[in-house]
Amino acid sequence: MRCGFCLPACPTFKETGLEAESPRGRIALMKATVDGVMEPNDQFEDQMNHCLGCRACEPACPADVKYGQLIEQARDAIEAHTVRHRGWVKVVRKLVFKQLFPHQNRMGLLGKGLRIYQKTGLQTAVRKTGAVGLFSKQLADLERTLPKVSGKGVIQQLGTRIPAKGEKLATVGMFRGCLMDSMFTETNNKTVRLLSEAGFEVIIPESQNCCGALHAHSGETHDAKQLAKSNIRAFQEAGVDYIISNAGGCGAILIEYDHLLHDEPDWREQSEWFAKRVKDISTILVEKGRLPQPSQPQSNDRVRVTYQDSCHLRNVMKGGNSPRKLLAALPDVELVEMKDAGSCCGSAGIYNVTQPEMANQILEHKMENANATKAHYIVTSNPGCLMQMKLGIDKHADNDRVQAVHIVDFLFDRMVKS
């Protein structure tokens, strides 16, 4: 397909106007490399890595080209054949992809370490001295958006089985994630309690692990598959009716486990069982839940809210409408649509770390649209988007009172009595 419908949907093409920065252009580069017309050199690798992986091109494509699968295959091929990783790059990749994210207990230690960092005054000292900025200005910027970390995961705080309030509608498995559970534990807690209030028994399998999204997006497909198999086993053994995610980036890979394992016949049935049960928290609440009655506002004043889509929730899980329905149903909320709300904010996993120039350019334009809504809250459904929007507020907000918040936290505070 060379029609070009994907071009105006692509954030990097919109920023640069370059054909090579579009899905059509990148597919042409992939084909030229496969056909032997060009070498998979540094420029080719850079262009593949410059893609955000937001997959906004897929809903725009009349031929339903699976661009997300193509870009992941290209990155996997690059990683399999590259000999260019040297020194610290190789060390960091091994640390992140092999030693840290696959191990839930080590992610828990990360959470405890961040808790100590925040509570001992070390964070204050680091910020005053600008120590993080010596390594990377982008990392220093992102450090300012870190949430308050509890140091305890959702299982440590709530247990592995939480009963439904009132008549049970279904049994759901909570996918706790790795960063979500180590850094955004309070959001995980509120997710479980919101599900319980809505009539769902919640099971949190202890043996689950990282979803594998970062691995799949970074050319570490083998490891992504191993993580997927472990998660499938964990939730099958739990015997749940649905598998609930509160992070759009995680949900998008979970719902495609059947594709990830499509070349392994022994896993076809199990991966299909898993994939068809995955739902975002907003979707399950709208479609199946017995929603708690929102608390009535104390005055006639309404808060102005705008919603920033999680790319993967919108483009892969097709769940962009459910958050809006939930927000619009709140009596104290005026929901105002942001221009290009479905366009990527520039977070894209670790993109804002590996491609800071493009990420910051996209974020600046995103904040222009957010500022135009004059919203009090920017609500989103993914932790990476949440931190990116907090960074955008820190750098570009017109109103110093505006806040970025996860939709679960926003709903819980208005629907569930403490």
Tab-separated table of C-alpha atoms in Angstrom:
chain	number	residue	atom	x	y	z
A	1	MET	CA	0.000	0.000	0.000
A	2	ARG	CA	1.309	3.442	-0.963
A	3	CYS	CA	-1.813	5.568	-0.639
A	4	GLY	CA	-0.448	7.829	2.112
A	5	PHE	CA	-3.498	7.832	4.408
A	6	CYS	CA	-1.053	7.065	7.235
A	7	LEU	CA	1.008	10.216	6.764
A	8	PRO	CA	-1.176	12.764	8.595
A	9	ALA	CA	-1.653	10.274	11.469
A	10	CYS	CA	2.094	9.878	12.056
A	11	PRO	CA	3.601	12.169	14.735
A	12	THR	CA	7.149	12.115	13.358
A	13	PHE	CA	5.948	12.893	9.828
A	14	LYS	CA	3.811	15.754	11.152
A	15	GLU	CA	6.857	17.196	12.905
A	16	THR	CA	9.319	16.863	10.017
A	17	GLY	CA	7.344	16.484	6.779
A	18	LEU	CA	9.918	13.906	5.633
A	19	GLU	CA	8.737	10.804	3.763
A	20	ALA	CA	11.286	8.636	5.573
A	21	GLU	CA	9.692	9.717	8.868
A	22	SER	CA	6.324	8.210	7.878
A	23	PRO	CA	4.995	4.632	8.080
A	24	ARG	CA	4.920	4.465	4.275
A	25	GLY	CA	8.522	5.646	4.117
A	26	ARG	CA	9.717	3.231	6.777
A	27	ILE	CA	7.984	0.298	5.085
A	28	ALA	CA	9.722	1.296	1.835
A	29	LEU	CA	13.056	1.264	3.664
A	30	MET	CA	12.294	-2.179	5.131
A	31	LYS	CA	11.407	-3.534	1.688
A	32	ALA	CA	14.502	-1.999	0.073
A	33	THR	CA	16.676	-3.647	2.720
A	34	VAL	CA	14.997	-7.041	2.323
A	35	ASP	CA	15.316	-6.784	-1.464
A	36	GLY	CA	19.023	-5.948	-1.217
A	37	VAL	CA	18.604	-2.460	-2.701
A	38	MET	CA	20.157	-0.860	0.389
A	39	GLU	CA	22.249	-1.969	3.346
A	40	PRO	CA	20.787	-2.032	6.888
A	41	ASN	CA	23.289	0.630	7.973
A	42	ASP	CA	23.283	3.108	10.856
A	43	GLN	CA	20.892	5.442	9.031
A	44	PHE	CA	18.406	2.612	8.507
A	45	GLU	CA	18.614	1.604	12.167
A	46	ASP	CA	18.215	5.218	13.291
A	47	GLN	CA	15.080	5.620	11.181
A	48	MET	CA	13.507	2.458	12.602
A	49	ASN	CA	14.304	3.663	16.114
A	50	HIS	CA	12.912	7.117	15.348
A	51	CYS	CA	9.426	5.598	15.050
A	52	LEU	CA	7.405	6.087	18.232
A	53	GLY	CA	5.553	2.798	17.760
A	54	CYS	CA	2.284	4.595	18.584
A	55	ARG	CA	0.494	2.714	15.756
A	56	ALA	CA	-1.789	5.630	14.908
A	57	CYS	CA	-1.186	4.652	11.283
A	58	GLU	CA	-3.082	1.373	11.687
A	59	PRO	CA	-6.623	2.761	12.225
A	60	ALA	CA	-5.937	5.198	9.360
A	61	CYS	CA	-4.928	2.436	6.917
A	62	PRO	CA	-7.724	1.315	4.533
A	63	ALA	CA	-5.869	-1.941	3.836
A	64	ASP	CA	-5.339	-2.776	7.540
A	65	VAL	CA	-1.557	-3.016	7.179
A	66	LYS	CA	-0.130	-4.303	10.480
A	67	TYR	CA	2.607	-1.706	10.751
A	68	GLY	CA	3.235	-2.402	14.434
A	69	GLN	CA	4.179	-5.974	13.644
A	70	LEU	CA	6.439	-4.855	10.793
A	71	ILE	CA	8.384	-2.343	12.887
A	72	GLU	CA	8.890	-4.882	15.675
A	73	GLN	CA	10.128	-7.495	13.187
A	74	ALA	CA	12.515	-4.912	11.714
A	75	ARG	CA	13.905	-4.032	15.140
A	76	ASP	CA	14.218	-7.711	16.024
A	77	ALA	CA	16.178	-8.338	12.817
A	78	ILE	CA	18.429	-5.343	13.531
A	79	GLU	CA	19.120	-6.585	17.045
A	80	ALA	CA	19.826	-10.125	15.816
A	81	HIS	CA	22.404	-8.960	13.276
A	82	THR	CA	23.933	-5.891	14.843
A	83	VAL	CA	27.491	-5.897	16.133
A	84	ARG	CA	27.483	-2.214	16.954
A	85	HIS	CA	26.488	-2.406	20.617
A	86	ARG	CA	29.567	-1.549	22.618
A	87	GLY	CA	30.481	-0.603	26.145
A	88	TRP	CA	27.770	1.012	28.269
A	89	VAL	CA	24.984	0.403	25.715
A	90	LYS	CA	25.489	-3.339	25.945
A	91	VAL	CA	25.709	-3.206	29.744
A	92	VAL	CA	22.544	-1.115	30.084
A	93	ARG	CA	20.548	-3.327	27.694
A	94	LYS	CA	21.593	-6.462	29.587
A	95	LEU	CA	20.773	-4.849	32.927
A	96	VAL	CA	17.345	-3.621	31.841
A	97	PHE	CA	16.129	-6.451	29.611
A	98	LYS	CA	17.773	-9.462	31.262
A	99	GLN	CA	18.419	-8.638	34.912
A	100	LEU	CA	15.728	-6.148	35.967
A	101	PHE	CA	12.340	-6.168	34.194
A	102	PRO	CA	11.880	-9.966	33.946
A	103	HIS	CA	12.185	-10.319	37.746
A	104	GLN	CA	9.254	-8.996	39.779
A	105	ASN	CA	11.193	-9.209	43.060
A	106	ARG	CA	13.965	-7.025	41.648
A	107	MET	CA	11.419	-4.481	40.432
A	108	GLY	CA	10.113	-4.509	43.993
A	109	LEU	CA	13.623	-3.710	45.223
A	110	LEU	CA	13.695	-0.841	42.742
A	111	GLY	CA	10.524	0.509	44.333
A	112	LYS	CA	12.048	0.211	47.807
A	113	GLY	CA	15.194	1.948	46.579
A	114	LEU	CA	13.158	4.836	45.175
A	115	ARG	CA	11.270	5.048	48.462
A	116	ILE	CA	14.551	5.411	50.357
A	117	TYR	CA	15.764	7.932	47.770
A	118	GLN	CA	12.679	10.071	48.349
A	119	LYS	CA	12.347	9.741	52.127
A	120	THR	CA	15.985	10.206	53.220
A	121	GLY	CA	16.481	13.614	51.637
A	122	LEU	CA	18.739	12.216	48.936
A	123	GLN	CA	16.249	13.303	46.256
A	124	THR	CA	16.351	16.883	47.543
A	125	ALA	CA	20.153	16.847	47.540
A	126	VAL	CA	20.305	15.415	44.020
A	127	ARG	CA	17.947	18.074	42.730
A	128	LYS	CA	19.833	20.902	44.419
A	129	THR	CA	23.185	19.755	43.056
A	130	GLY	CA	21.845	18.891	39.615
A	131	ALA	CA	23.687	15.568	39.753
A	132	VAL	CA	21.304	13.713	37.395
A	133	GLY	CA	21.750	16.462	34.804
A	134	LEU	CA	25.445	15.600	34.578
A	135	PHE	CA	24.435	12.378	32.839
A	136	SER	CA	21.400	13.588	30.871
A	137	LYS	CA	19.257	16.722	30.989
A	138	GLN	CA	16.303	14.619	29.844
A	139	LEU	CA	16.708	12.221	32.771
A	140	ALA	CA	16.920	15.187	35.132
A	141	ASP	CA	13.657	16.526	33.693
A	142	LEU	CA	11.950	13.136	34.030
A	143	GLU	CA	13.234	12.694	37.594
A	144	ARG	CA	11.128	15.679	38.586
A	145	THR	CA	7.984	13.804	37.497
A	146	LEU	CA	8.578	10.738	39.708
A	147	PRO	CA	5.499	9.891	41.795
A	148	LYS	CA	5.713	9.321	45.542
A	149	VAL	CA	6.715	5.672	45.872
A	150	SER	CA	5.378	3.484	48.669
A	151	GLY	CA	7.995	0.710	48.528
A	152	LYS	CA	5.282	-1.968	48.843
A	153	GLY	CA	3.451	-3.585	45.952
A	154	VAL	CA	-0.281	-4.129	45.645
A	155	ILE	CA	-0.122	-7.741	46.876
A	156	GLN	CA	1.778	-6.699	50.001
A	157	GLN	CA	-0.912	-4.145	50.745
A	158	LEU	CA	-4.144	-5.856	49.637
A	159	GLY	CA	-3.386	-9.568	49.258
A	160	THR	CA	-3.954	-11.813	46.248
A	161	ARG	CA	-7.759	-12.157	46.377
A	162	ILE	CA	-10.164	-9.285	46.979
A	163	PRO	CA	-13.906	-10.107	47.101
A	164	ALA	CA	-16.552	-8.250	45.131
A	165	LYS	CA	-18.787	-5.749	46.900
A	166	GLY	CA	-22.340	-7.036	46.644
A	167	GLU	CA	-23.311	-9.633	44.051
A	168	LYS	CA	-20.291	-10.892	42.116
A	169	LEU	CA	-20.475	-10.169	38.388
A	170	ALA	CA	-17.255	-11.934	37.346
A	171	THR	CA	-13.786	-12.906	38.515
A	172	VAL	CA	-11.042	-10.761	37.041
A	173	GLY	CA	-7.280	-11.105	37.127
A	174	MET	CA	-5.395	-7.908	37.851
A	175	PHE	CA	-2.259	-7.411	35.761
A	176	ARG	CA	-0.145	-5.448	38.200
A	177	GLY	CA	2.734	-4.671	35.821
A	178	CYS	CA	6.305	-3.969	36.829
A	179	LEU	CA	6.679	-0.169	36.826
A	180	MET	CA	3.015	0.205	37.792
A	181	ASP	CA	3.524	-1.926	40.873
A	182	SER	CA	6.892	-0.510	41.910
A	183	MET	CA	6.231	3.191	41.171
A	184	PHE	CA	2.452	3.628	40.892
A	185	THR	CA	1.310	1.233	43.604
A	186	GLU	CA	-1.406	3.598	44.826
A	187	THR	CA	-2.994	3.538	41.358
A	188	ASN	CA	-2.860	-0.271	41.406
A	189	ASN	CA	-4.532	-0.278	44.835
A	190	LYS	CA	-7.279	2.022	43.614
A	191	THR	CA	-7.729	-0.124	40.502
A	192	VAL	CA	-8.402	-3.188	42.661
A	193	ARG	CA	-10.765	-1.338	44.990
A	194	LEU	CA	-12.632	0.252	42.068
A	195	LEU	CA	-13.088	-3.171	40.455
A	196	SER	CA	-14.322	-4.592	43.757
A	197	GLU	CA	-16.804	-1.739	44.194
A	198	ALA	CA	-18.049	-2.367	40.635
A	199	GLY	CA	-18.905	-6.011	41.439
A	200	PHE	CA	-15.781	-7.933	40.451
A	201	GLU	CA	-13.845	-10.422	42.517
A	202	VAL	CA	-10.187	-9.584	41.922
A	203	ILE	CA	-7.351	-12.118	41.839
A	204	ILE	CA	-3.728	-10.944	41.577
A	205	PRO	CA	-1.554	-13.929	40.582
A	206	GLU	CA	1.780	-13.725	42.401
A	207	SER	CA	3.676	-15.544	39.651
A	208	GLN	CA	2.898	-12.981	36.934
A	209	ASN	CA	5.763	-10.873	35.594
A	210	CYS	CA	6.582	-8.030	33.195
A	211	CYS	CA	4.319	-7.925	30.124
A	212	GLY	CA	7.285	-7.911	27.703
A	213	ALA	CA	6.303	-4.737	25.852
A	214	LEU	CA	9.687	-3.040	26.201
A	215	HIS	CA	11.399	-6.238	25.064
A	216	ALA	CA	9.148	-6.641	22.023
A	217	HIS	CA	9.567	-3.005	21.014
A	218	SER	CA	13.355	-3.138	21.394
A	219	GLY	CA	14.198	-6.236	19.383
A	220	GLU	CA	14.303	-8.663	22.334
A	221	THR	CA	11.526	-10.876	20.967
A	222	HIS	CA	12.761	-14.129	22.489
A	223	ASP	CA	12.628	-12.674	25.981
A	224	ALA	CA	9.201	-11.130	25.284
A	225	LYS	CA	7.914	-14.592	24.385
A	226	GLN	CA	9.260	-16.133	27.591
A	227	LEU	CA	7.571	-13.434	29.658
A	228	ALA	CA	4.311	-13.968	27.763
A	229	LYS	CA	4.340	-17.701	28.436
A	230	SER	CA	4.884	-17.130	32.139
A	231	ASN	CA	1.961	-14.687	32.314
A	232	ILE	CA	-0.335	-17.009	30.378
A	233	ARG	CA	0.394	-19.830	32.824
A	234	ALA	CA	-0.168	-17.567	35.829
A	235	PHE	CA	-3.603	-16.314	34.736
A	236	GLN	CA	-4.787	-19.666	33.391
A	237	GLU	CA	-4.024	-21.275	36.736
A	238	ALA	CA	-5.974	-18.466	38.436
A	239	GLY	CA	-9.061	-19.365	36.367
A	240	VAL	CA	-10.186	-15.780	35.718
A	241	ASP	CA	-12.924	-14.563	33.385
A	242	TYR	CA	-11.067	-11.413	32.333
A	243	ILE	CA	-7.535	-10.019	32.602
A	244	ILE	CA	-7.490	-6.338	33.510
A	245	SER	CA	-4.788	-3.819	32.684
A	246	ASN	CA	-4.595	-0.221	33.864
A	247	ALA	CA	-1.667	0.688	31.587
A	248	GLY	CA	-2.326	1.104	27.872
A	249	GLY	CA	1.234	0.115	26.940
A	250	CYS	CA	0.965	-3.167	28.838
A	251	GLY	CA	-2.550	-3.907	27.614
A	252	ALA	CA	-1.521	-3.586	23.970
A	253	ILE	CA	1.095	-6.339	24.189
A	254	LEU	CA	-1.102	-8.531	26.414
A	255	ILE	CA	-3.951	-8.448	23.901
A	256	GLU	CA	-1.512	-9.503	21.164
A	257	TYR	CA	0.080	-12.476	22.919
A	258	ASP	CA	-1.585	-14.673	20.302
A	259	HIS	CA	0.372	-12.858	17.584
A	260	LEU	CA	3.589	-12.791	19.617
A	261	LEU	CA	3.405	-16.612	19.923
A	262	HIS	CA	1.840	-17.275	16.503
A	263	ASP	CA	4.832	-19.327	15.325
A	264	GLU	CA	4.667	-21.683	18.322
A	265	PRO	CA	1.824	-24.188	17.729
A	266	ASP	CA	2.055	-25.591	21.268
A	267	TRP	CA	1.057	-22.175	22.613
A	268	ARG	CA	-1.656	-21.249	20.103
A	269	GLU	CA	-4.642	-22.308	22.201
A	270	GLN	CA	-3.311	-20.834	25.445
A	271	SER	CA	-2.284	-17.522	23.870
A	272	GLU	CA	-5.688	-17.141	22.199
A	273	TRP	CA	-7.405	-17.905	25.530
A	274	PHE	CA	-5.365	-15.167	27.156
A	275	ALA	CA	-5.615	-12.503	24.443
A	276	LYS	CA	-9.401	-12.587	24.137
A	277	ARG	CA	-9.800	-11.980	27.893
A	278	VAL	CA	-7.647	-8.856	28.129
A	279	LYS	CA	-9.532	-5.624	28.820
A	280	ASP	CA	-8.563	-2.166	29.981
A	281	ILE	CA	-9.948	-1.068	33.352
A	282	SER	CA	-12.133	1.616	31.698
A	283	THR	CA	-13.579	-0.850	29.200
A	284	ILE	CA	-14.548	-3.483	31.790
A	285	LEU	CA	-16.184	-0.814	33.966
A	286	VAL	CA	-18.268	0.506	31.066
A	287	GLU	CA	-19.177	-2.845	29.522
A	288	LYS	CA	-19.642	-5.103	32.555
A	289	GLY	CA	-19.345	-3.136	35.772
A	290	ARG	CA	-21.868	-2.015	38.346
A	291	LEU	CA	-20.466	1.463	38.693
A	292	PRO	CA	-20.488	3.132	42.095
A	293	GLN	CA	-22.621	6.272	42.238
A	294	PRO	CA	-20.373	9.340	41.937
A	295	SER	CA	-20.400	11.566	44.988
A	296	GLN	CA	-22.423	14.705	44.408
A	297	PRO	CA	-20.399	17.930	44.172
A	298	GLN	CA	-20.568	20.279	47.129
A	299	SER	CA	-21.126	23.288	44.853
A	300	ASN	CA	-22.171	24.084	41.314
A	301	ASP	CA	-18.547	24.577	40.310
A	302	ARG	CA	-17.379	21.978	37.782
A	303	VAL	CA	-13.800	20.988	37.126
A	304	ARG	CA	-12.636	21.256	33.535
A	305	VAL	CA	-11.056	18.018	32.330
A	306	THR	CA	-9.386	17.015	29.088
A	307	TYR	CA	-8.384	13.475	28.158
A	308	GLN	CA	-5.059	12.563	26.555
A	309	ASP	CA	-5.324	9.183	24.834
A	310	SER	CA	-2.895	6.404	25.525
A	311	CYS	CA	-1.815	5.526	21.968
A	312	HIS	CA	-1.906	1.793	22.541
A	313	LEU	CA	-5.239	1.855	24.354
A	314	ARG	CA	-6.758	3.813	21.470
A	315	ASN	CA	-5.008	2.258	18.460
A	316	VAL	CA	-4.441	-1.341	19.544
A	317	MET	CA	-7.035	-2.092	22.241
A	318	LYS	CA	-9.657	0.161	20.568
A	319	GLY	CA	-10.557	1.515	24.006
A	320	GLY	CA	-10.526	5.263	23.481
A	321	ASN	CA	-14.260	5.822	24.087
A	322	SER	CA	-14.616	4.132	27.484
A	323	PRO	CA	-12.513	6.626	29.472
A	324	ARG	CA	-14.475	9.481	27.949
A	325	LYS	CA	-17.799	7.864	28.872
A	326	LEU	CA	-16.674	7.448	32.475
A	327	LEU	CA	-15.438	11.024	32.748
A	328	ALA	CA	-18.544	12.485	31.099
A	329	ALA	CA	-20.761	10.625	33.610
A	330	LEU	CA	-19.232	12.443	36.593
A	331	PRO	CA	-21.530	15.225	37.801
A	332	ASP	CA	-18.745	17.657	38.700
A	333	VAL	CA	-16.806	17.268	35.441
A	334	GLU	CA	-16.873	19.305	32.252
A	335	LEU	CA	-15.095	17.174	29.651
A	336	VAL	CA	-13.380	19.272	26.977
A	337	GLU	CA	-11.813	17.533	23.987
A	338	MET	CA	-8.232	18.474	23.252
A	339	LYS	CA	-7.202	18.947	19.618
A	340	ASP	CA	-5.338	15.838	18.435
A	341	ALA	CA	-5.959	14.073	21.757
A	342	GLY	CA	-5.203	10.776	20.015
A	343	SER	CA	-1.774	11.898	18.824
A	344	CYS	CA	1.233	10.588	20.769
A	345	CYS	CA	2.561	12.704	23.655
A	346	GLY	CA	6.154	11.603	22.986
A	347	SER	CA	6.577	9.175	25.875
A	348	ALA	CA	6.304	5.911	23.900
A	349	GLY	CA	7.930	3.555	26.404
A	350	ILE	CA	11.538	4.768	26.694
A	351	TYR	CA	11.389	6.917	23.546
A	352	ASN	CA	11.548	10.148	25.556
A	353	VAL	CA	14.896	8.924	26.941
A	354	THR	CA	16.401	7.511	23.736
A	355	GLN	CA	15.016	10.195	21.374
A	356	PRO	CA	14.683	13.280	23.611
A	357	GLU	CA	14.797	15.911	20.862
A	358	MET	CA	11.829	14.535	18.921
A	359	ALA	CA	9.962	13.600	22.125
A	360	ASN	CA	10.275	17.143	23.485
A	361	GLN	CA	9.202	18.648	20.175
A	362	ILE	CA	6.066	16.495	20.131
A	363	LEU	CA	5.379	17.268	23.800
A	364	GLU	CA	5.598	21.022	23.250
A	365	HIS	CA	2.930	20.863	20.531
A	366	LYS	CA	0.817	18.559	22.689
A	367	MET	CA	0.884	21.109	25.503
A	368	GLU	CA	-0.189	23.867	23.119
A	369	ASN	CA	-3.366	21.855	22.534
A	370	ALA	CA	-3.779	21.035	26.224
A	371	ASN	CA	-3.371	24.682	27.236
A	372	ALA	CA	-6.041	25.680	24.737
A	373	THR	CA	-8.651	23.640	26.662
A	374	LYS	CA	-7.976	25.616	29.881
A	375	ALA	CA	-8.414	22.316	31.734
A	376	HIS	CA	-7.787	21.850	35.448
A	377	TYR	CA	-6.903	18.194	34.880
A	378	ILE	CA	-5.210	16.305	32.054
A	379	VAL	CA	-6.359	12.695	32.462
A	380	THR	CA	-4.638	9.739	30.809
A	381	SER	CA	-4.550	5.930	31.035
A	382	ASN	CA	-0.878	4.999	30.943
A	383	PRO	CA	1.978	5.650	33.407
A	384	GLY	CA	4.427	6.746	30.707
A	385	CYS	CA	1.893	9.217	29.312
A	386	LEU	CA	1.195	10.443	32.844
A	387	MET	CA	4.869	11.227	33.528
A	388	GLN	CA	5.241	12.825	30.099
A	389	MET	CA	2.221	15.072	30.648
A	390	LYS	CA	3.574	16.024	34.089
A	391	LEU	CA	6.789	17.002	32.361
A	392	GLY	CA	4.771	18.984	29.823
A	393	ILE	CA	2.967	20.823	32.619
A	394	ASP	CA	6.282	21.545	34.329
A	395	LYS	CA	7.751	23.005	31.145
A	396	HIS	CA	4.869	24.451	29.138
A	397	ALA	CA	1.645	24.820	31.152
A	398	ASP	CA	-0.136	28.179	31.015
A	399	ASN	CA	-1.947	27.443	34.271
A	400	ASP	CA	0.202	26.525	37.274
A	401	ARG	CA	-2.805	24.796	38.884
A	402	VAL	CA	-3.314	22.199	36.141
A	403	GLN	CA	-2.602	18.588	37.138
A	404	ALA	CA	-1.940	15.375	35.220
A	405	VAL	CA	-3.678	12.345	36.728
A	406	HIS	CA	-4.300	8.681	35.909
A	407	ILE	CA	-7.956	8.009	35.144
A	408	VAL	CA	-8.175	5.372	37.904
A	409	ASP	CA	-7.070	7.888	40.534
A	410	PHE	CA	-9.482	10.491	39.161
A	411	LEU	CA	-12.465	8.101	39.132
A	412	PHE	CA	-11.688	6.526	42.500
A	413	ASP	CA	-11.546	9.861	44.286
A	414	ARG	CA	-15.005	10.712	42.975
A	415	MET	CA	-16.716	7.327	43.107
A	416	VAL	CA	-15.378	5.404	46.093
A	417	LYS	CA	-15.688	6.498	49.704
A	418	SER	CA	-12.414	6.239	51.565
